[in-house]
């Protein structure tokens, strides 16, 4: 079974802190994604990566950055956390290259981040 | 741009009732369509998918048919169980450029014994 793990289930940080959310997948997947999930808004894509050291902005990249130094690991960074970044953050991965539109994305359990 | 519209929840049903969750989409190309499910405390997992018009996706008793003429992908199940209580997300990917999933807002299903 594909396994996508996220470093924390719950996280509480203060405004202005630098926050790291880590995601690891164990199936040698090419693509990895970060979403945030908010009530009434569904899931929105923050960043994605289709290869090591490659990254692309999603729909809501402002206030976030990412890092992918190894294929299995994709980190989301909040440079200076703000209260409007309080949310559920979901990481996902998928197997093949960028052109396959039918590929399944596998999700981690999520990190619920609260910024005070 | 591409978008997905789902019926608002929660949908509250008794066990063994028939379920329909409506989903319609707007897309510039020819999308593939998905239903993902999120059980309490978990991440999303793929429930079913359909990649072209008139395809029917099915899994665990759930079905959805890709209707190009009505731009719809409604989720149905003939007899729901308490264990089906979850949030259901309709999503699409357009087969041009990167495989970016576009999600609906989700519909919470509550099934009581």
XYZ file of N, CA and C in Angstrom, chain A residues 9 31 33 35 37 40-43 45 48 50 59 90 94 96-105 107-109, chain B residues 32 34 36 38 41-46 49 51 87 89 93-106:
168
model
N 0.184 15.626 13.386
C -1.267 15.688 13.175
C -1.830 17.030 13.623
N 5.463 12.771 -8.358
C 4.774 14.031 -8.084
C 4.358 14.132 -6.621
N 2.357 17.047 -3.761
C 1.460 18.194 -3.725
C 1.227 18.639 -2.286
N -1.822 20.862 -0.297
C -3.118 21.514 -0.331
C -3.431 22.066 1.053
N -7.053 22.742 3.289
C -8.476 22.410 3.303
C -9.175 23.293 4.314
N -16.077 24.908 3.521
C -16.757 25.688 2.494
C -15.918 26.037 1.289
N -14.628 25.729 1.343
C -13.732 26.045 0.222
C -13.142 24.799 -0.415
N -13.318 23.660 0.200
C -12.732 22.431 -0.343
C -11.226 22.440 -0.201
N -10.546 21.792 -1.126
C -9.090 21.748 -1.125
C -8.558 22.710 -2.171
N -4.877 24.037 -4.009
C -3.490 23.649 -4.224
C -2.555 24.807 -3.920
N 3.143 22.350 -5.991
C 3.395 20.967 -6.344
C 4.794 20.819 -6.926
N 7.106 18.025 -9.489
C 7.098 16.847 -10.360
C 8.461 16.182 -10.456
N -2.571 27.354 -6.787
C -3.539 28.441 -6.845
C -3.350 29.492 -5.746
N -2.884 19.246 3.750
C -2.831 17.880 3.240
C -1.736 17.755 2.198
N 1.605 11.296 -6.373
C 1.110 10.447 -7.454
C 2.284 9.929 -8.256
N 3.152 9.006 -11.685
C 3.834 9.197 -12.959
C 4.093 10.652 -13.258
N 4.601 10.914 -14.451
C 5.007 12.247 -14.848
C 3.843 13.182 -15.053
N 4.113 14.389 -15.445
C 3.090 15.435 -15.413
C 1.963 15.268 -16.416
N 2.096 14.438 -17.428
C 1.093 14.435 -18.489
C -0.059 13.462 -18.260
N -0.020 12.708 -17.158
C -1.045 11.672 -16.987
C -2.183 12.213 -16.143
N -3.300 12.517 -16.764
C -4.375 13.173 -16.036
C -5.222 12.215 -15.228
N -5.124 10.920 -15.479
C -5.990 9.982 -14.767
C -5.329 9.401 -13.528
N -4.115 9.836 -13.231
C -3.369 9.220 -12.142
C -3.976 9.535 -10.785
N -4.040 8.543 -9.933
C -4.605 8.730 -8.596
C -3.629 9.476 -7.708
N -4.133 10.412 -6.936
C -3.320 11.050 -5.909
C -3.602 10.373 -4.573
N -3.203 10.601 -0.461
C -3.128 11.671 0.512
C -2.612 11.185 1.863
N -1.899 12.063 2.548
C -1.563 11.851 3.943
C -2.738 12.197 4.847
N -2.606 11.979 6.163
C -3.713 12.194 7.096
C -3.974 13.654 7.420
N -10.988 14.341 -16.768
C -11.239 13.105 -16.038
C -11.901 13.506 -14.724
N -13.396 12.475 -10.720
C -13.067 11.653 -9.563
C -14.053 11.922 -8.428
N -13.473 11.510 -4.323
C -12.614 11.165 -3.196
C -13.474 11.172 -1.933
N -13.276 11.275 2.468
C -12.454 11.559 3.647
C -13.206 11.094 4.878
N -10.940 12.026 10.660
C -9.563 11.937 11.140
C -8.554 11.421 10.128
N -8.982 11.258 8.886
C -8.077 10.701 7.876
C -7.903 11.652 6.699
N -6.920 11.326 5.844
C -6.768 12.064 4.597
C -7.760 11.574 3.562
N -7.706 12.156 2.366
C -8.611 11.745 1.295
C -8.114 10.461 0.664
N -9.060 9.664 0.180
C -8.705 8.492 -0.608
C -9.636 8.399 -1.802
N -9.094 7.900 -2.905
C -9.882 7.793 -4.122
C -10.999 6.781 -3.935
N -13.376 6.722 -10.248
C -13.058 7.723 -11.266
C -13.610 7.298 -12.613
N -12.853 8.426 -16.908
C -11.928 9.214 -17.715
C -12.516 9.713 -19.025
N -16.900 12.709 4.447
C -17.040 13.843 3.529
C -16.628 13.381 2.141
N -15.792 14.323 -1.845
C -15.319 15.403 -2.709
C -15.362 14.952 -4.162
N -9.684 16.639 -13.340
C -8.378 16.981 -13.902
C -8.576 17.184 -15.398
N -8.079 18.294 -15.908
C -8.151 18.532 -17.344
C -6.862 18.045 -17.972
N -7.003 17.311 -19.070
C -5.850 16.635 -19.669
C -5.026 17.563 -20.559
N -4.769 18.742 -20.083
C -3.828 19.623 -20.772
C -2.868 20.155 -19.721
N -1.590 20.033 -19.978
C -0.641 20.516 -18.990
C -0.582 19.605 -17.779
N -0.262 20.135 -16.645
C -0.051 19.315 -15.471
C -1.356 18.812 -14.896
N -1.267 17.678 -14.225
C -2.467 17.015 -13.700
C -2.925 17.651 -12.394
N -3.425 18.866 -12.483
C -3.858 19.561 -11.294
C -5.311 19.216 -11.007
N -5.547 18.674 -9.819
C -6.907 18.353 -9.400
C -7.636 19.625 -8.974
N -8.868 19.774 -9.444
C -9.738 20.856 -8.991
C -10.863 20.214 -8.188
N -11.009 20.606 -6.933
C -11.973 19.984 -6.036
C -13.229 20.821 -5.868
N -14.337 20.141 -5.622
C -15.522 20.788 -5.094
C -15.347 21.040 -3.606
N -16.350 21.632 -2.993
C -16.245 22.037 -1.588
C -16.503 20.889 -0.617
N -16.939 19.757 -1.110
C -17.173 18.611 -0.242
C -18.602 18.560 0.270
